[in-house]
C-alpha cells in the first residue's frame, strides 16, 4: 500500500530544498523525505528533482509514499549498560557510548530498547512502534543517564514533564579553550544544517533552544563545563558549544580539533549526562540519579589536567 499526496508549495517555503519542503509539508523526517526524492517517488512540477533543488512558491509537489513496516526492536544484550533504577513505572539506565536509544533507519547496532528486551524488561507500548516507552533520547556518541517508561501512565506523565521543561537534566562537557564569560546562557534557535545531512546549526528559523553552562575547571587546552538544558534539541549542546567557538573535545563534526582528540585518546565527543531529576510520575516524590564518567572520558580529562 502507498499514499499519494499533491501539494502546492506555500510562500513560506520558497527557496527551501525539496527534501526540507517535503518534510515540513508532510510531517516526515528529513532523512525519510530525502529517501523518497532519491528513490524517484517525488515530482516537482512534473519532473524528478534532486534533493538539494530549491522550490518556488506555487510549484506543485507530488509524492508517492510507500508504506513502511515498523522497525523491529532486536533483543541485543549490552553488558555494560547499567540499570540505575527500576520500579513498575520506570527504568533509568546508564547508557554507554555506541548504543542508540531506539532502532532507526540505517542503524543496525545495539539500542537501549534492545538491551532492556534482552533482560526481559517490558516497557510501555505508548509511542511509535520503534521507540515505545522512550521519553527522551541521548545521541549514540553521548553516554549517561536516560529514563524509559514501563507503564502507560509513566509515559504520559514524564513525556509531559519534558514538554513542560521541568526535568532537571545535567551534563558535563569538556570543551576546547575557555568560554568567556565563564558562566552564561546560549539562547539560539537550532535547525537542520542546509548542506549536511545529520548535522544541525544555529539558524534564525530554527526551533527555540536554551543552554546554560558554568565552568567547573579551566585548563591549558580545555575547560570542563556543567551544562543544564531547558530544551532538548538534537545535538543541542554540541551545536551551541560550537557556536561559541568552543566545541566539545573529540567532536570533529562540530569543529573539534582532531589533533587534540588524538592527544587525549578520544574517538567521540566528551559529553556525558551526569544527572537526571524529576518528580516520580506516580508518587510525586522527587527522584534523582547520578552517573560517573566512563573510563575513556575520565582518561581524557586526566590527560588534559596533566598537560597544564
GROMACS .gro file of N, CA and C in nm, residues 124-283:
model
  480
  124UNK      N    1   0.653   0.042   2.831
  124UNK     CA    2   0.527   0.098   2.783
  124UNK      C    3   0.511   0.073   2.633
  125UNK      N    4   0.388   0.054   2.589
  125UNK     CA    5   0.360   0.038   2.446
  125UNK      C    6   0.324   0.171   2.381
  126UNK      N    7   0.331   0.280   2.457
  126UNK     CA    8   0.299   0.412   2.402
  126UNK      C    9   0.415   0.462   2.317
  127UNK      N   10   0.381   0.542   2.216
  127UNK     CA   11   0.484   0.596   2.128
  127UNK      C   12   0.489   0.519   1.998
  128UNK      N   13   0.570   0.566   1.903
  128UNK     CA   14   0.587   0.497   1.776
  128UNK      C   15   0.641   0.356   1.801
  129UNK      N   16   0.609   0.260   1.712
  129UNK     CA   17   0.646   0.120   1.737
  129UNK      C   18   0.793   0.098   1.767
  130UNK      N   19   0.882   0.173   1.699
  130UNK     CA   20   1.025   0.151   1.719
  130UNK      C   21   1.081   0.226   1.838
  131UNK      N   22   1.001   0.312   1.902
  131UNK     CA   23   1.052   0.390   2.015
  131UNK      C   24   0.954   0.390   2.131
  132UNK      N   25   0.883   0.278   2.149
  132UNK     CA   26   0.786   0.269   2.258
  132UNK      C   27   0.855   0.286   2.393
  133UNK      N   28   0.794   0.369   2.477
  133UNK     CA   29   0.847   0.392   2.610
  133UNK      C   30   0.953   0.499   2.620
  134UNK      N   31   1.005   0.546   2.506
  134UNK     CA   32   1.111   0.645   2.507
  134UNK      C   33   1.053   0.783   2.537
  135UNK      N   34   1.099   0.845   2.645
  135UNK     CA   35   1.051   0.979   2.681
  135UNK      C   36   1.155   1.087   2.650
  136UNK      N   37   1.281   1.048   2.633
  136UNK     CA   38   1.387   1.138   2.587
  136UNK      C   39   1.501   1.052   2.537
  137UNK      N   40   1.593   1.113   2.463
  137UNK     CA   41   1.699   1.035   2.399
  137UNK      C   42   1.837   1.096   2.424
  138UNK      N   43   1.937   1.011   2.412
  138UNK     CA   44   2.077   1.056   2.406
  138UNK      C   45   2.134   1.013   2.272
  139UNK      N   46   2.224   1.093   2.216
  139UNK     CA   47   2.293   1.055   2.092
  139UNK      C   48   2.369   0.925   2.113
  140UNK      N   49   2.393   0.854   2.003
  140UNK     CA   50   2.475   0.733   2.007
  140UNK      C   51   2.611   0.761   2.070
  141UNK      N   52   2.669   0.879   2.037
  141UNK     CA   53   2.802   0.912   2.086
  141UNK      C   54   2.806   0.980   2.220
  142UNK      N   55   2.690   0.991   2.287
  142UNK     CA   56   2.683   1.051   2.421
  142UNK      C   57   2.645   0.946   2.522
  143UNK      N   58   2.715   0.942   2.633
  143UNK     CA   59   2.688   0.842   2.738
  143UNK      C   60   2.613   0.908   2.853
  144UNK      N   61   2.559   0.823   2.941
  144UNK     CA   62   2.498   0.876   3.063
  144UNK      C   63   2.355   0.833   3.085
  145UNK      N   64   2.285   0.911   3.166
  145UNK     CA   65   2.154   0.872   3.220
  145UNK      C   66   2.040   0.894   3.121
  146UNK      N   67   1.953   0.794   3.116
  146UNK     CA   68   1.837   0.800   3.028
  146UNK      C   69   1.722   0.725   3.091
  147UNK      N   70   1.603   0.785   3.091
  147UNK     CA   71   1.485   0.722   3.152
  147UNK      C   72   1.395   0.663   3.043
  148UNK      N   73   1.335   0.547   3.073
  148UNK     CA   74   1.240   0.483   2.983
  148UNK      C   75   1.116   0.448   3.065
  149UNK      N   76   0.999   0.473   3.008
  149UNK     CA   77   0.874   0.444   3.079
  149UNK      C   78   0.834   0.298   3.064
  150UNK      N   79   0.796   0.237   3.175
  150UNK     CA   80   0.746   0.100   3.172
  150UNK      C   81   0.594   0.095   3.169
  151UNK      N   82   0.529   0.189   3.235
  151UNK     CA   83   0.381   0.191   3.238
  151UNK      C   84   0.330   0.301   3.145
  152UNK      N   85   0.205   0.285   3.099
  152UNK     CA   86   0.145   0.386   3.012
  152UNK      C   87   0.130   0.518   3.088
  153UNK      N   88   0.096   0.508   3.215
  153UNK     CA   89   0.081   0.628   3.297
  153UNK      C   90   0.213   0.705   3.304
  154UNK      N   91   0.322   0.634   3.327
  154UNK     CA   92   0.453   0.699   3.337
  154UNK      C   93   0.491   0.764   3.204
  155UNK      N   94   0.462   0.698   3.094
  155UNK     CA   95   0.494   0.754   2.963
  155UNK      C   96   0.424   0.888   2.944
  156UNK      N   97   0.295   0.891   2.972
  156UNK     CA   98   0.218   1.014   2.953
  156UNK      C   99   0.269   1.127   3.041
  157UNK      N  100   0.292   1.095   3.170
  157UNK     CA  101   0.331   1.199   3.266
  157UNK      C  102   0.473   1.249   3.239
  158UNK      N  103   0.568   1.158   3.224
  158UNK     CA  104   0.708   1.200   3.208
  158UNK      C  105   0.730   1.267   3.073
  159UNK      N  106   0.662   1.219   2.970
  159UNK     CA  107   0.671   1.286   2.840
  159UNK      C  108   0.627   1.432   2.852
  160UNK      N  109   0.522   1.454   2.930
  160UNK     CA  110   0.474   1.590   2.951
  160UNK      C  111   0.574   1.673   3.033
  161UNK      N  112   0.641   1.607   3.128
  161UNK     CA  113   0.746   1.676   3.204
  161UNK      C  114   0.849   1.737   3.108
  162UNK      N  115   0.891   1.658   3.011
  162UNK     CA  116   0.991   1.706   2.917
  162UNK      C  117   0.936   1.819   2.830
  163UNK      N  118   0.810   1.807   2.788
  163UNK     CA  119   0.749   1.916   2.711
  163UNK      C  120   0.742   2.044   2.793
  164UNK      N  121   0.711   2.029   2.922
  164UNK     CA  122   0.697   2.145   3.010
  164UNK      C  123   0.831   2.195   3.065
  165UNK      N  124   0.941   2.125   3.031
  165UNK     CA  125   1.076   2.164   3.070
  165UNK      C  126   1.095   2.166   3.222
  166UNK      N  127   1.037   2.068   3.289
  166UNK     CA  128   1.050   2.063   3.435
  166UNK      C  129   1.143   1.950   3.479
  167UNK      N  130   1.205   1.881   3.385
  167UNK     CA  131   1.303   1.778   3.418
  167UNK      C  132   1.440   1.844   3.432
  168UNK      N  133   1.511   1.813   3.540
  168UNK     CA  134   1.645   1.868   3.563
  168UNK      C  135   1.747   1.776   3.497
  169UNK      N  136   1.800   1.819   3.383
  169UNK     CA  137   1.899   1.740   3.308
  169UNK      C  138   2.035   1.808   3.320
  170UNK      N  139   2.134   1.737   3.371
  170UNK     CA  140   2.266   1.794   3.389
  170UNK      C  141   2.369   1.714   3.310
  171UNK      N  142   2.450   1.785   3.234
  171UNK     CA  143   2.557   1.723   3.155
  171UNK      C  144   2.690   1.784   3.196
  172UNK      N  145   2.797   1.709   3.176
  172UNK     CA  146   2.932   1.764   3.183
  172UNK      C  147   2.991   1.753   3.044
  173UNK      N  148   3.060   1.859   3.002
  173UNK     CA  149   3.123   1.861   2.870
  173UNK      C  150   3.263   1.918   2.883
  174UNK      N  151   3.357   1.855   2.816
  174UNK     CA  152   3.493   1.908   2.809
  174UNK      C  153   3.504   1.978   2.675
  175UNK      N  154   3.521   2.111   2.678
  175UNK     CA  155   3.522   2.189   2.555
  175UNK      C  156   3.658   2.253   2.533
  176UNK      N  157   3.689   2.281   2.409
  176UNK     CA  158   3.817   2.342   2.375
  176UNK      C  159   3.822   2.488   2.421
  177UNK      N  160   3.935   2.529   2.474
  177UNK     CA  161   3.953   2.667   2.513
  177UNK      C  162   3.880   2.705   2.641
  178UNK      N  163   3.849   2.833   2.653
  178UNK     CA  164   3.791   2.887   2.776
  178UNK      C  165   3.674   2.979   2.741
  179UNK      N  166   3.551   2.934   2.761
  179UNK     CA  167   3.436   3.020   2.732
  179UNK      C  168   3.443   3.151   2.810
  180UNK      N  169   3.407   3.258   2.743
  180UNK     CA  170   3.405   3.390   2.806
  180UNK      C  171   3.271   3.454   2.775
  181UNK      N  172   3.186   3.476   2.876
  181UNK     CA  173   3.214   3.461   3.019
  181UNK      C  174   3.220   3.315   3.062
  182UNK      N  175   3.273   3.292   3.182
  182UNK     CA  176   3.287   3.156   3.233
  182UNK      C  177   3.152   3.090   3.261
  183UNK      N  178   3.052   3.172   3.291
  183UNK     CA  179   2.916   3.125   3.315
  183UNK      C  180   2.823   3.201   3.223
  184UNK      N  181   2.731   3.131   3.159
  184UNK     CA  182   2.643   3.202   3.068
  184UNK      C  183   2.530   3.118   3.016
  185UNK      N  184   2.452   3.176   2.928
  185UNK     CA  185   2.337   3.110   2.866
  185UNK      C  186   2.344   3.131   2.715
  186UNK      N  187   2.323   3.024   2.642
  186UNK     CA  188   2.313   3.033   2.496
  186UNK      C  189   2.166   3.018   2.461
  187UNK      N  190   2.108   3.124   2.406
  187UNK     CA  191   1.968   3.122   2.363
  187UNK      C  192   1.969   3.144   2.212
  188UNK      N  193   1.974   3.035   2.137
  188UNK     CA  194   1.989   3.044   1.992
  188UNK      C  195   1.912   2.930   1.925
  189UNK      N  196   1.825   2.960   1.830
  189UNK     CA  197   1.743   2.856   1.766
  189UNK      C  198   1.828   2.760   1.685
  190UNK      N  199   1.785   2.635   1.683
  190UNK     CA  200   1.859   2.529   1.613
  190UNK      C  201   1.772   2.467   1.505
  191UNK      N  202   1.833   2.447   1.388
  191UNK     CA  203   1.765   2.382   1.275
  191UNK      C  204   1.863   2.287   1.208
  192UNK      N  205   1.812   2.205   1.118
  192UNK     CA  206   1.900   2.119   1.041
  192UNK      C  207   1.993   2.203   0.955
  193UNK      N  208   2.113   2.152   0.937
  193UNK     CA  209   2.211   2.222   0.854
  193UNK      C  210   2.164   2.216   0.708
  194UNK      N  211   2.168   2.327   0.635
  194UNK     CA  212   2.117   2.326   0.498
  194UNK      C  213   2.199   2.245   0.399
  195UNK      N  214   2.325   2.214   0.434
  195UNK     CA  215   2.412   2.146   0.338
  195UNK      C  216   2.459   2.008   0.383
  196UNK      N  217   2.437   1.974   0.509
  196UNK     CA  218   2.491   1.848   0.559
  196UNK      C  219   2.382   1.768   0.631
  197UNK      N  220   2.355   1.647   0.582
  197UNK     CA  221   2.260   1.560   0.650
  197UNK      C  222   2.316   1.520   0.786
  198UNK      N  223   2.228   1.497   0.881
  198UNK     CA  224   2.263   1.451   1.016
  198UNK      C  225   2.345   1.554   1.094
  199UNK      N  226   2.341   1.681   1.049
  199UNK     CA  227   2.410   1.787   1.122
  199UNK      C  228   2.312   1.902   1.145
  200UNK      N  229   2.331   1.973   1.256
  200UNK     CA  230   2.242   2.083   1.291
  200UNK      C  231   2.324   2.210   1.307
  201UNK      N  232   2.254   2.324   1.308
  201UNK     CA  233   2.323   2.451   1.317
  201UNK      C  234   2.232   2.556   1.378
  202UNK      N  235   2.290   2.666   1.423
  202UNK     CA  236   2.210   2.779   1.471
  202UNK      C  237   2.157   2.854   1.350
  203UNK      N  238   2.024   2.868   1.344
  203UNK     CA  239   1.958   2.940   1.234
  203UNK      C  240   1.838   3.015   1.288
  204UNK      N  241   1.813   3.133   1.230
  204UNK     CA  242   1.704   3.217   1.279
  204UNK      C  243   1.568   3.151   1.267
  205UNK      N  244   1.553   3.058   1.170
  205UNK     CA  245   1.424   2.992   1.151
  205UNK      C  246   1.417   2.858   1.225
  206UNK      N  247   1.514   2.832   1.316
  206UNK     CA  248   1.516   2.706   1.389
  206UNK      C  249   1.421   2.705   1.507
  207UNK      N  250   1.425   2.595   1.581
  207UNK     CA  251   1.340   2.581   1.699
  207UNK      C  252   1.410   2.644   1.820
  208UNK      N  253   1.333   2.710   1.907
  208UNK     CA  254   1.394   2.774   2.026
  208UNK      C  255   1.477   2.673   2.106
  209UNK      N  256   1.598   2.715   2.145
  209UNK     CA  257   1.691   2.625   2.214
  209UNK      C  258   1.769   2.707   2.317
  210UNK      N  259   1.769   2.659   2.442
  210UNK     CA  260   1.834   2.732   2.550
  210UNK      C  261   1.925   2.639   2.629
  211UNK      N  262   2.052   2.679   2.642
  211UNK     CA  263   2.153   2.602   2.714
  211UNK      C  264   2.222   2.691   2.817
  212UNK      N  265   2.229   2.645   2.942
  212UNK     CA  266   2.300   2.716   3.048
  212UNK      C  267   2.430   2.642   3.078
  213UNK      N  268   2.540   2.715   3.096
  213UNK     CA  269   2.667   2.650   3.124
  213UNK      C  270   2.742   2.722   3.236
  214UNK      N  271   2.827   2.648   3.304
  214UNK     CA  272   2.911   2.705   3.409
  214UNK      C  273   3.044   2.631   3.407
  215UNK      N  274   3.154   2.702   3.420
  215UNK     CA  275   3.287   2.640   3.416
  215UNK      C  276   3.322   2.577   3.550
  216UNK      N  277   3.351   2.448   3.547
  216UNK     CA  278   3.395   2.375   3.667
  216UNK      C  279   3.546   2.378   3.682
  217UNK      N  280   3.616   2.357   3.570
  217UNK     CA  281   3.763   2.355   3.570
  217UNK      C  282   3.813   2.421   3.442
  218UNK      N  283   3.917   2.502   3.454
  218UNK     CA  284   3.979   2.564   3.337
  218UNK      C  285   4.123   2.516   3.327
  219UNK      N  286   4.158   2.456   3.214
  219UNK     CA  287   4.292   2.403   3.193
  219UNK      C  288   4.355   2.469   3.071
  220UNK      N  289   4.477   2.433   3.044
  220UNK     CA  290   4.551   2.499   2.938
  220UNK      C  291   4.482   2.485   2.801
  221UNK      N  292   4.434   2.365   2.772
  221UNK     CA  293   4.378   2.340   2.640
  221UNK      C  294   4.226   2.329   2.638
  222UNK      N  295   4.165   2.311   2.752
  222UNK     CA  296   4.021   2.284   2.754
  222UNK      C  297   3.960   2.321   2.888
  223UNK      N  298   3.827   2.332   2.890
  223UNK     CA  299   3.752   2.363   3.011
  223UNK      C  300   3.645   2.258   3.033
  224UNK      N  301   3.627   2.220   3.159
  224UNK     CA  302   3.520   2.127   3.195
  224UNK      C  303   3.399   2.210   3.238
  225UNK      N  304   3.287   2.189   3.171
  225UNK     CA  305   3.166   2.265   3.199
  225UNK      C  306   3.058   2.177   3.257
  226UNK      N  307   2.974   2.237   3.342
  226UNK     CA  308   2.847   2.173   3.378
  226UNK      C  309   2.739   2.244   3.298
  227UNK      N  310   2.649   2.167   3.239
  227UNK     CA  311   2.552   2.223   3.146
  227UNK      C  312   2.411   2.178   3.183
  228UNK      N  313   2.318   2.272   3.182
  228UNK     CA  314   2.177   2.243   3.208
  228UNK      C  315   2.098   2.282   3.083
  229UNK      N  316   2.008   2.196   3.044
  229UNK     CA  317   1.927   2.221   2.926
  229UNK      C  318   1.785   2.260   2.963
  230UNK      N  319   1.736   2.367   2.901
  230UNK     CA  320   1.594   2.398   2.912
  230UNK      C  321   1.516   2.325   2.804
  231UNK      N  322   1.576   2.316   2.687
  231UNK     CA  323   1.513   2.247   2.575
  231UNK      C  324   1.595   2.122   2.544
  232UNK      N  325   1.543   2.037   2.458
  232UNK     CA  326   1.611   1.912   2.428
  232UNK      C  327   1.623   1.886   2.280
  233UNK      N  328   1.685   1.978   2.209
  233UNK     CA  329   1.701   1.961   2.064
  233UNK      C  330   1.813   1.862   2.033
  234UNK      N  331   1.804   1.798   1.918
  234UNK     CA  332   1.908   1.706   1.875
  234UNK      C  333   2.042   1.779   1.863
  235UNK      N  334   2.145   1.724   1.925
  235UNK     CA  335   2.282   1.779   1.922
  235UNK      C  336   2.290   1.917   1.986
  236UNK      N  337   2.195   1.953   2.074
  236UNK     CA  338   2.188   2.091   2.123
  236UNK      C  339   2.318   2.141   2.186
  237UNK      N  340   2.374   2.062   2.280
  237UNK     CA  341   2.496   2.107   2.346
  237UNK      C  342   2.610   2.121   2.246
  238UNK      N  343   2.623   2.024   2.159
  238UNK     CA  344   2.732   2.025   2.061
  238UNK      C  345   2.719   2.146   1.967
  239UNK      N  346   2.597   2.175   1.924
  239UNK     CA  347   2.575   2.289   1.834
  239UNK      C  348   2.602   2.421   1.906
  240UNK      N  349   2.550   2.436   2.028
  240UNK     CA  350   2.568   2.562   2.099
  240UNK      C  351   2.714   2.585   2.139
  241UNK      N  352   2.784   2.480   2.181
  241UNK     CA  353   2.925   2.499   2.215
  241UNK      C  354   3.007   2.534   2.091
  242UNK      N  355   2.972   2.474   1.978
  242UNK     CA  356   3.039   2.506   1.853
  242UNK      C  357   3.012   2.651   1.813
  243UNK      N  358   2.888   2.697   1.837
  243UNK     CA  359   2.854   2.835   1.804
  243UNK      C  360   2.933   2.934   1.888
  244UNK      N  361   2.972   2.893   2.009
  244UNK     CA  362   3.055   2.977   2.095
  244UNK      C  363   3.203   2.969   2.058
  245UNK      N  364   3.236   2.886   1.958
  245UNK     CA  365   3.375   2.861   1.917
  245UNK      C  366   3.451   2.779   2.022
  246UNK      N  367   3.377   2.700   2.099
  246UNK     CA  368   3.438   2.612   2.198
  246UNK      C  369   3.373   2.472   2.186
  247UNK      N  370   3.399   2.403   2.074
  247UNK     CA  371   3.336   2.272   2.053
  247UNK      C  372   3.382   2.170   2.156
  248UNK      N  373   3.301   2.067   2.173
  248UNK     CA  374   3.339   1.957   2.263
  248UNK      C  375   3.467   1.892   2.211
  249UNK      N  376   3.557   1.860   2.302
  249UNK     CA  377   3.678   1.786   2.265
  249UNK      C  378   3.634   1.652   2.205
  250UNK      N  379   3.694   1.616   2.092
  250UNK     CA  380   3.662   1.489   2.028
  250UNK      C  381   3.539   1.493   1.940
  251UNK      N  382   3.495   1.613   1.898
  251UNK     CA  383   3.374   1.626   1.817
  251UNK      C  384   3.405   1.695   1.684
  252UNK      N  385   3.468   1.625   1.589
  252UNK     CA  386   3.507   1.689   1.463
  252UNK      C  387   3.388   1.736   1.380
  253UNK      N  388   3.270   1.675   1.396
  253UNK     CA  389   3.152   1.716   1.320
  253UNK      C  390   3.118   1.862   1.347
  254UNK      N  391   3.146   1.907   1.470
  254UNK     CA  392   3.113   2.045   1.507
  254UNK      C  393   3.237   2.128   1.538
  255UNK      N  394   3.349   2.093   1.473
  255UNK     CA  395   3.466   2.179   1.481
  255UNK      C  396   3.573   2.138   1.580
  256UNK      N  397   3.561   2.022   1.641
  256UNK     CA  398   3.663   1.975   1.734
  256UNK      C  399   3.795   1.948   1.665
  257UNK      N  400   3.905   1.977   1.733
  257UNK     CA  401   4.040   1.959   1.679
  257UNK      C  402   4.079   1.811   1.687
  258UNK      N  403   4.097   1.745   1.573
  258UNK     CA  404   4.132   1.602   1.577
  258UNK      C  405   4.268   1.575   1.642
  259UNK      N  406   4.359   1.671   1.634
  259UNK     CA  407   4.491   1.653   1.696
  259UNK      C  408   4.478   1.646   1.848
  260UNK      N  409   4.397   1.734   1.905
  260UNK     CA  410   4.375   1.731   2.049
  260UNK      C  411   4.303   1.603   2.090
  261UNK      N  412   4.207   1.559   2.009
  261UNK     CA  413   4.135   1.435   2.040
  261UNK      C  414   4.231   1.317   2.046
  262UNK      N  415   4.323   1.311   1.949
  262UNK     CA  416   4.421   1.201   1.949
  262UNK      C  417   4.512   1.211   2.071
  263UNK      N  418   4.549   1.331   2.108
  263UNK     CA  419   4.640   1.351   2.221
  263UNK      C  420   4.580   1.299   2.351
  264UNK      N  421   4.447   1.313   2.366
  264UNK     CA  422   4.382   1.268   2.490
  264UNK      C  423   4.317   1.131   2.474
  265UNK      N  424   4.331   1.070   2.355
  265UNK     CA  425   4.282   0.934   2.335
  265UNK      C  426   4.132   0.921   2.317
  266UNK      N  427   4.069   1.024   2.256
  266UNK     CA  428   3.924   1.020   2.238
  266UNK      C  429   3.886   0.993   2.093
  267UNK      N  430   3.784   0.907   2.074
  267UNK     CA  431   3.728   0.889   1.940
  267UNK      C  432   3.578   0.919   1.940
  268UNK      N  433   3.534   1.002   2.035
  268UNK     CA  434   3.396   1.051   2.040
  268UNK      C  435   3.394   1.180   2.120
  269UNK      N  436   3.282   1.251   2.114
  269UNK     CA  437   3.275   1.379   2.185
  269UNK      C  438   3.277   1.357   2.336
  270UNK      N  439   3.345   1.449   2.408
  270UNK     CA  440   3.349   1.443   2.554
  270UNK      C  441   3.222   1.508   2.606
  271UNK      N  442   3.119   1.425   2.624
  271UNK     CA  443   2.989   1.473   2.669
  271UNK      C  444   2.919   1.361   2.742
  272UNK      N  445   2.876   1.388   2.866
  272UNK     CA  446   2.819   1.283   2.950
  272UNK      C  447   2.700   1.337   3.029
  273UNK      N  448   2.590   1.263   3.028
  273UNK     CA  449   2.471   1.300   3.105
  273UNK      C  450   2.490   1.253   3.249
  274UNK      N  451   2.531   1.344   3.337
  274UNK     CA  452   2.571   1.307   3.473
  274UNK      C  453   2.456   1.309   3.574
  275UNK      N  454   2.348   1.384   3.543
  275UNK     CA  455   2.241   1.396   3.642
  275UNK      C  456   2.104   1.403   3.578
  276UNK      N  457   2.006   1.345   3.646
  276UNK     CA  458   1.868   1.345   3.599
  276UNK      C  459   1.778   1.348   3.721
  277UNK      N  460   1.683   1.441   3.723
  277UNK     CA  461   1.593   1.453   3.839
  277UNK      C  462   1.456   1.500   3.793
  278UNK      N  463   1.351   1.440   3.851
  278UNK     CA  464   1.213   1.479   3.820
  278UNK      C  465   1.122   1.418   3.925
  279UNK      N  466   0.999   1.462   3.929
  279UNK     CA  467   0.901   1.406   4.022
  279UNK      C  468   0.855   1.270   3.970
  280UNK      N  469   0.853   1.172   4.059
  280UNK     CA  470   0.807   1.040   4.017
  280UNK      C  471   0.664   1.050   3.965
  281UNK      N  472   0.634   0.989   3.850
  281UNK     CA  473   0.502   1.007   3.789
  281UNK      C  474   0.385   0.952   3.870
  282UNK      N  475   0.413   0.860   3.963
  282UNK     CA  476   0.303   0.804   4.042
  282UNK      C  477   0.299   0.859   4.184
  283UNK      N  478   0.416   0.870   4.248
  283UNK     CA  479   0.418   0.915   4.388
  283UNK      C  480   0.430   1.066   4.402
   0.00000   0.00000   0.00000
